[in-house]
Coordinates of C-alpha atoms and ligand atoms in Angstrom, one line a residue:
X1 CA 167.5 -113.8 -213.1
X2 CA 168.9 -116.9 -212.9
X3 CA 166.9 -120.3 -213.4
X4 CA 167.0 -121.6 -210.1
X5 CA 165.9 -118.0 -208.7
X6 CA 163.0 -117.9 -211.2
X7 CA 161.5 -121.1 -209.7
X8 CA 161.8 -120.4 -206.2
X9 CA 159.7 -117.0 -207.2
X10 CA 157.5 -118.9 -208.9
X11 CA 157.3 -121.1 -206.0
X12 CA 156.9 -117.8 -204.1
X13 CA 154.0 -116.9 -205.9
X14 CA 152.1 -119.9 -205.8
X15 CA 152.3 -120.3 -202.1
X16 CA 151.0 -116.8 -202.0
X17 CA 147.8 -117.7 -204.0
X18 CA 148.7 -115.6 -206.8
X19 CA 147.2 -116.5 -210.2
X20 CA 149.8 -117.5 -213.1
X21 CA 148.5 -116.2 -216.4
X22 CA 149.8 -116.7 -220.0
X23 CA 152.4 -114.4 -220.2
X24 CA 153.9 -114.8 -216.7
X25 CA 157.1 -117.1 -216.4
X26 CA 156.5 -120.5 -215.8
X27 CA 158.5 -123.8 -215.5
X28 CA 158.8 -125.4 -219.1
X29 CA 157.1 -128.7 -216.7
X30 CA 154.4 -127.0 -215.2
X31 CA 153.8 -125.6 -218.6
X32 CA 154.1 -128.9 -220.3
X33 CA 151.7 -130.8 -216.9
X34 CA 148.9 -128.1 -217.8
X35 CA 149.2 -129.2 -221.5
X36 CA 148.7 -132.3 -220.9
X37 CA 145.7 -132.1 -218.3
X38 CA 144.1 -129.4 -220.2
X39 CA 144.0 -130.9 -223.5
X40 CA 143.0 -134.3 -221.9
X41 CA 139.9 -132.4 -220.3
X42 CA 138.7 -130.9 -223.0
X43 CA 138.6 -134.0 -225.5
X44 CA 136.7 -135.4 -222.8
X45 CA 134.4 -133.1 -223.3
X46 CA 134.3 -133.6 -227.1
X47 CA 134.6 -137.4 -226.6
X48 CA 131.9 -137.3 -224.1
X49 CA 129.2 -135.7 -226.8
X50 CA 129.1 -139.4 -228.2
X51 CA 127.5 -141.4 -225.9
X52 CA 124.8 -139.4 -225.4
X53 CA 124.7 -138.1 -228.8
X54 CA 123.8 -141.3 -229.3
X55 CA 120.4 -141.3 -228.0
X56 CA 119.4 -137.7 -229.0
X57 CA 117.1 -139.3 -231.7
X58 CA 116.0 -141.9 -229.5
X59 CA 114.9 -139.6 -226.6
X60 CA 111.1 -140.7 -224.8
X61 CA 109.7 -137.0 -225.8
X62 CA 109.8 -133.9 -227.6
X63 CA 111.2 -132.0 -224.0
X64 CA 113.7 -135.0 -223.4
X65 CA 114.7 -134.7 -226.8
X66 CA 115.6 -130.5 -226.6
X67 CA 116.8 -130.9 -223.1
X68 CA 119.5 -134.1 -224.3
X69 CA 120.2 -131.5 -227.4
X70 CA 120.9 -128.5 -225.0
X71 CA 123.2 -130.8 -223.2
X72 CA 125.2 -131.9 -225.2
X73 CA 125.4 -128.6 -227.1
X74 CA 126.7 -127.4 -224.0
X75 CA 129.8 -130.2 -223.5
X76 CA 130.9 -128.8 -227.0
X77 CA 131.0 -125.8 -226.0
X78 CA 133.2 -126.8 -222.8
X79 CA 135.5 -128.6 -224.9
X80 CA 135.9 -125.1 -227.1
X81 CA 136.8 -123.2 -223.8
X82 CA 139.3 -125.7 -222.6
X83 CA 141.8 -125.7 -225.8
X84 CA 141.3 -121.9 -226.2
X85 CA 142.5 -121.6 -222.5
X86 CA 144.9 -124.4 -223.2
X87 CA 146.5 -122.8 -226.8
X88 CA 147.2 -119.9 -224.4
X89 CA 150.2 -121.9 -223.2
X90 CA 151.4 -122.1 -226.8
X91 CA 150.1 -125.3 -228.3
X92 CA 147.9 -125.3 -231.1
X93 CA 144.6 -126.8 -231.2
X94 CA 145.4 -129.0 -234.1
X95 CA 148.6 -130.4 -232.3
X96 CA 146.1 -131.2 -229.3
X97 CA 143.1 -132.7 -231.5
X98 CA 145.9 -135.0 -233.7
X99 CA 147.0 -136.1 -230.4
X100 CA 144.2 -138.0 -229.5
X101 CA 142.6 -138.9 -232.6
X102 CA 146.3 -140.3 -233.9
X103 CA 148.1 -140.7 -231.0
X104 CA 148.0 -141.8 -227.6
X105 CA 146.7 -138.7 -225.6
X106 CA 143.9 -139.6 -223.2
X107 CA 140.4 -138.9 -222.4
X108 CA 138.2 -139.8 -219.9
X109 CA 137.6 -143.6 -219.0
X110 CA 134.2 -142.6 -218.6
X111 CA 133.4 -142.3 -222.1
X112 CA 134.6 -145.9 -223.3
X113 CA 131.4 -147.3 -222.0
X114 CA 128.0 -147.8 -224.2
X115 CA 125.0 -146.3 -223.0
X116 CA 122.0 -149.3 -223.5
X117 CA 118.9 -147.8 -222.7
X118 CA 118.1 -144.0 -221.8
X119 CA 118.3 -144.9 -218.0
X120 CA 122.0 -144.6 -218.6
X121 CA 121.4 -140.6 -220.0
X122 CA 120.0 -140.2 -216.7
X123 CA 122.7 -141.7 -214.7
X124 CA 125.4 -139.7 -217.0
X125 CA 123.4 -136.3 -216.2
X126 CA 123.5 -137.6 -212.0
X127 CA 126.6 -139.8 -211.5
X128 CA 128.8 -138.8 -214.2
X129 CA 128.4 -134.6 -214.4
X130 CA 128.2 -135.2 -210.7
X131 CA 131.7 -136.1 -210.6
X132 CA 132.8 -134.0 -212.9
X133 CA 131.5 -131.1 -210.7
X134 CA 133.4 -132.4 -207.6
X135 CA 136.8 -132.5 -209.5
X136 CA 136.1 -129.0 -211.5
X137 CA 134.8 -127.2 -208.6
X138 CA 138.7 -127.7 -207.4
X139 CA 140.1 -127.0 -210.5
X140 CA 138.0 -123.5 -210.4
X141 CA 140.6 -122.4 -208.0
X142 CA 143.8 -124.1 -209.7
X143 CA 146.6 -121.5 -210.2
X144 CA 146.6 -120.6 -213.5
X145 CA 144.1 -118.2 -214.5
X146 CA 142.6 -118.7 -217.7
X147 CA 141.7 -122.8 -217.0
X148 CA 140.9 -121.6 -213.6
X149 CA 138.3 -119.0 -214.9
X150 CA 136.8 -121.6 -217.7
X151 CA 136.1 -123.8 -215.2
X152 CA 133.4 -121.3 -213.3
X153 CA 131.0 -121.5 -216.3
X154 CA 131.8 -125.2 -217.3
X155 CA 130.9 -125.7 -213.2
X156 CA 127.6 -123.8 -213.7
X157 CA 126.6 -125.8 -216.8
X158 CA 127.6 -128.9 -215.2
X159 CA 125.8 -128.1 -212.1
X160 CA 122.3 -127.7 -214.2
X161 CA 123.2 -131.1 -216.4
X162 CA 123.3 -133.6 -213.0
X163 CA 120.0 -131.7 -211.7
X164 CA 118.2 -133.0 -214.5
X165 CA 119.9 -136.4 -214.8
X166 CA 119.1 -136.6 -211.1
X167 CA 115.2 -135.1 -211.6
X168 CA 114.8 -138.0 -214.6
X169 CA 116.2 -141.0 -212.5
X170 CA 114.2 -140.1 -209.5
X171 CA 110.7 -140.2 -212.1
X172 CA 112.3 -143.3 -213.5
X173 CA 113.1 -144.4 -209.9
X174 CA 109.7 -143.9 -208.9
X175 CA 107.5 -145.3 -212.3
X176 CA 106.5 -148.7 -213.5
X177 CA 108.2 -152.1 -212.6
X178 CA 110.1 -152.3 -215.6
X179 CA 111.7 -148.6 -215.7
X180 CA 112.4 -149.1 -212.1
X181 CA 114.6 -151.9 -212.6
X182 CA 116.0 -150.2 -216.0
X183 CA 116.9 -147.2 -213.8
X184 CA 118.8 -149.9 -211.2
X185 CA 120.7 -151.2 -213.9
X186 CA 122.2 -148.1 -215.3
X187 CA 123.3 -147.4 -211.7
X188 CA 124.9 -150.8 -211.7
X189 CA 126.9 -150.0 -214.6
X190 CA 128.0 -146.6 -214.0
X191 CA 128.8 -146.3 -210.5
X192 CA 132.2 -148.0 -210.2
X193 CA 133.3 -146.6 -213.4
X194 CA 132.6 -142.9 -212.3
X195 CA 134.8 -143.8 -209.6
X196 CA 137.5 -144.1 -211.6
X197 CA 137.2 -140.5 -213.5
X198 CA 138.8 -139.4 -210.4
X199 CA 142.0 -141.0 -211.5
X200 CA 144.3 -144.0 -209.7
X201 CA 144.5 -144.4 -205.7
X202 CA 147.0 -141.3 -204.5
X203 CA 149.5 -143.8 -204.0
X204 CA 149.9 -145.0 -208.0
X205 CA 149.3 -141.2 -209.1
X206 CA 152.5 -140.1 -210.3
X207 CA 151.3 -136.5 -211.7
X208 CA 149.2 -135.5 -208.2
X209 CA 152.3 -134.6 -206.0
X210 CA 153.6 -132.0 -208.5
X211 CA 150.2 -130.3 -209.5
X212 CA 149.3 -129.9 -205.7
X213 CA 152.6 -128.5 -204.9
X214 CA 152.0 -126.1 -208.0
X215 CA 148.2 -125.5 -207.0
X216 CA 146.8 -127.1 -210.0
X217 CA 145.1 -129.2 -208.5
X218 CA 143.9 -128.4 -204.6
X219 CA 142.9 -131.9 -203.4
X220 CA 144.2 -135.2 -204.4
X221 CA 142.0 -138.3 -206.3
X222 CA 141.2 -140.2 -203.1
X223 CA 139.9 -136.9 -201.7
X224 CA 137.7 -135.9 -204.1
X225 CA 136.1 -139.2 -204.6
X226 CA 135.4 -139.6 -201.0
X227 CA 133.8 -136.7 -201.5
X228 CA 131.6 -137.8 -204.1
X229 CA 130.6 -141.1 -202.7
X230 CA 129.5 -139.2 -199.4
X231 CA 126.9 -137.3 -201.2
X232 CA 126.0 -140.2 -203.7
X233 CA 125.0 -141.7 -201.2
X234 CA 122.2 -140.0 -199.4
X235 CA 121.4 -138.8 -203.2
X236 CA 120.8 -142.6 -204.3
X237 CA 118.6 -143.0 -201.0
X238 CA 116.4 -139.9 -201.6
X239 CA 115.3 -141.9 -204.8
X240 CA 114.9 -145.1 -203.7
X241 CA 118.3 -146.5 -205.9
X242 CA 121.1 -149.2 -204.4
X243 CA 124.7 -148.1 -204.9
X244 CA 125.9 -151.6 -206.0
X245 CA 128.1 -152.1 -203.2
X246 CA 127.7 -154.1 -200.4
X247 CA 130.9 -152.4 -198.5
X248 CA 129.3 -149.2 -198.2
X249 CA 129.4 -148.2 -194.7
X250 CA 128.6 -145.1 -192.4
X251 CA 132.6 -145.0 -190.6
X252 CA 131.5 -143.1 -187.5
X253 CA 135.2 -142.0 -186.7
X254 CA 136.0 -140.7 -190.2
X255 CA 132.6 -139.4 -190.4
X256 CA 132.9 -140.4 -194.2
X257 CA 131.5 -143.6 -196.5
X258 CA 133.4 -146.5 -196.4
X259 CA 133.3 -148.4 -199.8
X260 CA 134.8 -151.5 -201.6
X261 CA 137.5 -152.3 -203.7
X262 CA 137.4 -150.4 -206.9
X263 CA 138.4 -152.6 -209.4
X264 CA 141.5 -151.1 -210.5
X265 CA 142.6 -153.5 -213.5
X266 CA 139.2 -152.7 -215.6
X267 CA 140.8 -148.7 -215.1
X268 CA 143.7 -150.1 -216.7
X269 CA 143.0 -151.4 -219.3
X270 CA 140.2 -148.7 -220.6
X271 CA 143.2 -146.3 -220.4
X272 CA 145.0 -148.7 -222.3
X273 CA 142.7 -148.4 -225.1
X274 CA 141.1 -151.7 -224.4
X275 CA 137.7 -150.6 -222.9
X276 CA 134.3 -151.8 -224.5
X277 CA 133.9 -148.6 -226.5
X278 CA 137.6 -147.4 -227.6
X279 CA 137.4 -147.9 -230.9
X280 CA 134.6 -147.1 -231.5
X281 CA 135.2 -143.5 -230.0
X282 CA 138.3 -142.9 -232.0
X283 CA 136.5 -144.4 -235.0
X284 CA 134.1 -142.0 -234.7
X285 CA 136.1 -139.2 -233.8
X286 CA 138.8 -139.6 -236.9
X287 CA 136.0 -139.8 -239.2
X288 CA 134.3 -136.6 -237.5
X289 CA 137.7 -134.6 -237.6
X290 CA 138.7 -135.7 -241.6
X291 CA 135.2 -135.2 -242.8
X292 CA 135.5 -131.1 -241.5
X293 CA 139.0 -130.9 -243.3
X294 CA 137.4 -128.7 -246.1
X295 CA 135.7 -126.4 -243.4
X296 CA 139.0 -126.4 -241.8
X297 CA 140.1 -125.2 -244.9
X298 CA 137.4 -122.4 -245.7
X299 CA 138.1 -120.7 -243.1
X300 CA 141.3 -120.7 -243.3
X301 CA 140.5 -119.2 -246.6
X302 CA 138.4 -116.6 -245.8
X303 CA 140.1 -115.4 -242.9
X304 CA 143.2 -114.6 -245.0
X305 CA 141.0 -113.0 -247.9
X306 CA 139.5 -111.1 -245.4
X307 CA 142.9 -109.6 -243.9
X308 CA 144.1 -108.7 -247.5
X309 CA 141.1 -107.2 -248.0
X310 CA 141.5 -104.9 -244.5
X311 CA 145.1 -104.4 -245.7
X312 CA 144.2 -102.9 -249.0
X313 CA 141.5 -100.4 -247.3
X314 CA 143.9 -99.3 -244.6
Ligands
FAQ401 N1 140.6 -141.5 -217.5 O1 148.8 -139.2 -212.1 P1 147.3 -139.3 -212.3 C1 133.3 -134.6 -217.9 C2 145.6 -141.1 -216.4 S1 134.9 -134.1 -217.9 C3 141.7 -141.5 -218.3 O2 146.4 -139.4 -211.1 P2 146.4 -136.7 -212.8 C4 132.3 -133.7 -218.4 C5 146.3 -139.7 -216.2 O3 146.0 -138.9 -217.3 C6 135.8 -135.5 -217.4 N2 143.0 -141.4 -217.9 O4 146.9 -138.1 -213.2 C7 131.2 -134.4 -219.1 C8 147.7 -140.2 -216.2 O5 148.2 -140.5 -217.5 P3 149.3 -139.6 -218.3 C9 137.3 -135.2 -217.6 C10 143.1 -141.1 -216.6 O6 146.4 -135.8 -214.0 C11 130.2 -135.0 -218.4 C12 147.6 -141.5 -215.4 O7 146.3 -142.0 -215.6 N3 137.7 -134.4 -216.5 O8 133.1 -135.7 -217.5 C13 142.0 -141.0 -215.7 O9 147.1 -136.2 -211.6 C14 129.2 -135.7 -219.1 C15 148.0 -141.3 -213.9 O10 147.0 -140.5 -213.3 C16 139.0 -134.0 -216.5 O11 139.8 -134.3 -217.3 C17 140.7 -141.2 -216.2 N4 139.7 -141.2 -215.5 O12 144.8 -136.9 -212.4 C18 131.2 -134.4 -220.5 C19 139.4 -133.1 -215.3 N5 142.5 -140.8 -214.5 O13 148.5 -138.3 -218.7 C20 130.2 -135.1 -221.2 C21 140.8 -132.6 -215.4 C22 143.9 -140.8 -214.6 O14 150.4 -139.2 -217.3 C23 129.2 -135.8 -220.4 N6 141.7 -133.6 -215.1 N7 144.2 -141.0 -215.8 O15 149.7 -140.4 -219.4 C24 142.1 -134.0 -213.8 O16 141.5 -133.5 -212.8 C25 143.2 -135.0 -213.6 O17 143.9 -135.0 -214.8 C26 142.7 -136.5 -213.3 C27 143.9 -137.4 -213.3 C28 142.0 -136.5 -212.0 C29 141.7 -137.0 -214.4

């Protein structure tokens, strides 16, 4: 079949709501887009261990202590799902990882931000999973089947990680003077910055028109965040927390949130590298990655003594 035919079928096939899987043809682009998000997604989720990693040790009590651990456990875990699903579209997980930690692949902006006290744990389990659930409850139904079908249990863990950010802000929300206003201030810091996982406005989004015309992703950036901010809102108010924005208003015509300015150059620049915690991350991350060169190794080792060793019984 000739190229031009084998994307209009493609086409075909994704208008039709049929699920792509590994060995089905594919544009080398749409190939190269899910790459690209893929990869990015899951070193978020490996990048996104270290802030709160960072206060496993530090946690106010023995439960908040295994709950943080199972948490974070868990984001591992996600990250291990997402470049399994992405090496399925023939990249290796060592060309992905050396992307990042060497080159100039992204992660989430999310992650370049310290976390102070443990209010901000909280506010990661509530405002930052929270987003993360709006965006991957889309990409649970994105057209190619094996990120589409990691995304259901990375969804389910999610989902449990906000409750019980949510259920620890609303007993800090609700305590002494002084975790009161350490619970505001995390919200203060976090909120406008979990805007901006959802990516830029639609209008400065090159990738979005492409991935919706090839159902990766279902709704664009300034859908899903509207999204979010209308049930942030009513969330914050059950708990007795401000959103830090005096723009925020009921629209009664849209029936949606109205909010302020997000602001756009701080995105920017985190994505530039230039965020308060970049370094630091890859720092961490490069030392991480060559210290576990020898397990790399090992394995490597025993795997191919162990096929030798199936080779000589058979
Ligand atoms: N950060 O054209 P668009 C989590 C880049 S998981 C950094 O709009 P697209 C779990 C974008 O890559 C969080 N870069 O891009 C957790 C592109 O640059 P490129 C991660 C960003 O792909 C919770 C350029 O800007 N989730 O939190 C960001 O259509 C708690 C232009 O942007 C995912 O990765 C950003 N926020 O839409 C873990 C979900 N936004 O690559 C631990 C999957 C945009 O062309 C603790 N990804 N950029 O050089 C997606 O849904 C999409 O890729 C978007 C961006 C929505 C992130």
């Amino acid at each position: 079949m000739k190229e031009n035919k084998m994307h209009q079928r493609f086409q075909e096939r994704i208008d039709n709501g049929e699920i792509i899987e590994p060995k089905d043809w594919m544009p080398k682009r749409y190939r190269r887009q899910l790459i690209r998000m893929m990869s990015q997604h899951a070193h978020s989720e490996i990048v996104g261990m270290l802030p709160e990693g960072n206060w496993i040790q530090r946690a106010p009590s023995l439960n908040r202590k295994k709950v943080l651990l199972a948490k974070v456990q868990d984001e591992a875990g996600h990250g291990l799902y997402l470049y399994s699903a992405a090496e399925t579209l023939g990249v290796s997980r060592r060309e992905m990882v050396e992307g990042y930690i060497y080159g100039n692949a992204k992660y989430s902006s999310i992650f370049n931000y310290p976390t102070l006290t443990f209010a901000d744990i909280c506010v990661i389990g509530w405002l930052v999973d929270g987003a993360a659930i709006v965006n991957q409850t889309m990409l649970a139904k994105s057209s190619y089947g094996p990120y589409a079908r990691a995304m259901i249990r990375i969804c389910r863990e999610e989902s449990f990680h906000k409750k019980q950010g949510y259920e620890m802000l609303a007993k800090m929300a609700s305590g002494t003077v002084g975790q009161q206003r350490m619970a505001q201030d995390a919200v203060n810091r976090w909120w406008w910055p979990t805007l901006m996982m959802f990516g830029p406005p639609d209008d400065e989004s090159p990738n979005s028109k492409e991935l919706i015309k090839w159902g990766v992703k279902t709704k664009s950036n300034d859908e899903l965040r509207q999204s979010f901010v209308d049930r942030s809102v009513m969330e914050a108010r059950a708990i007795g927390v401000d959103l830090p924005d005096p723009e925020l208003k009921y629209n009664e015509d849209t029936g949606h949130w109205d909010f302020g300015e997000i602001p756009w150059e701080e995105f920017w620049e985190v994505i530039k590298g230039n965020g308060p915690m970049n370094r630091e991350r890859i720092r961490a991350r490069r030392k991480a990655y060559e210290e576990g060169e020898w397990v790399r190794k090992a394995a490597a080792e025993y795997a191919r003594k162990k096929k030798l060793n199936e080779e000589k019984a058979s």
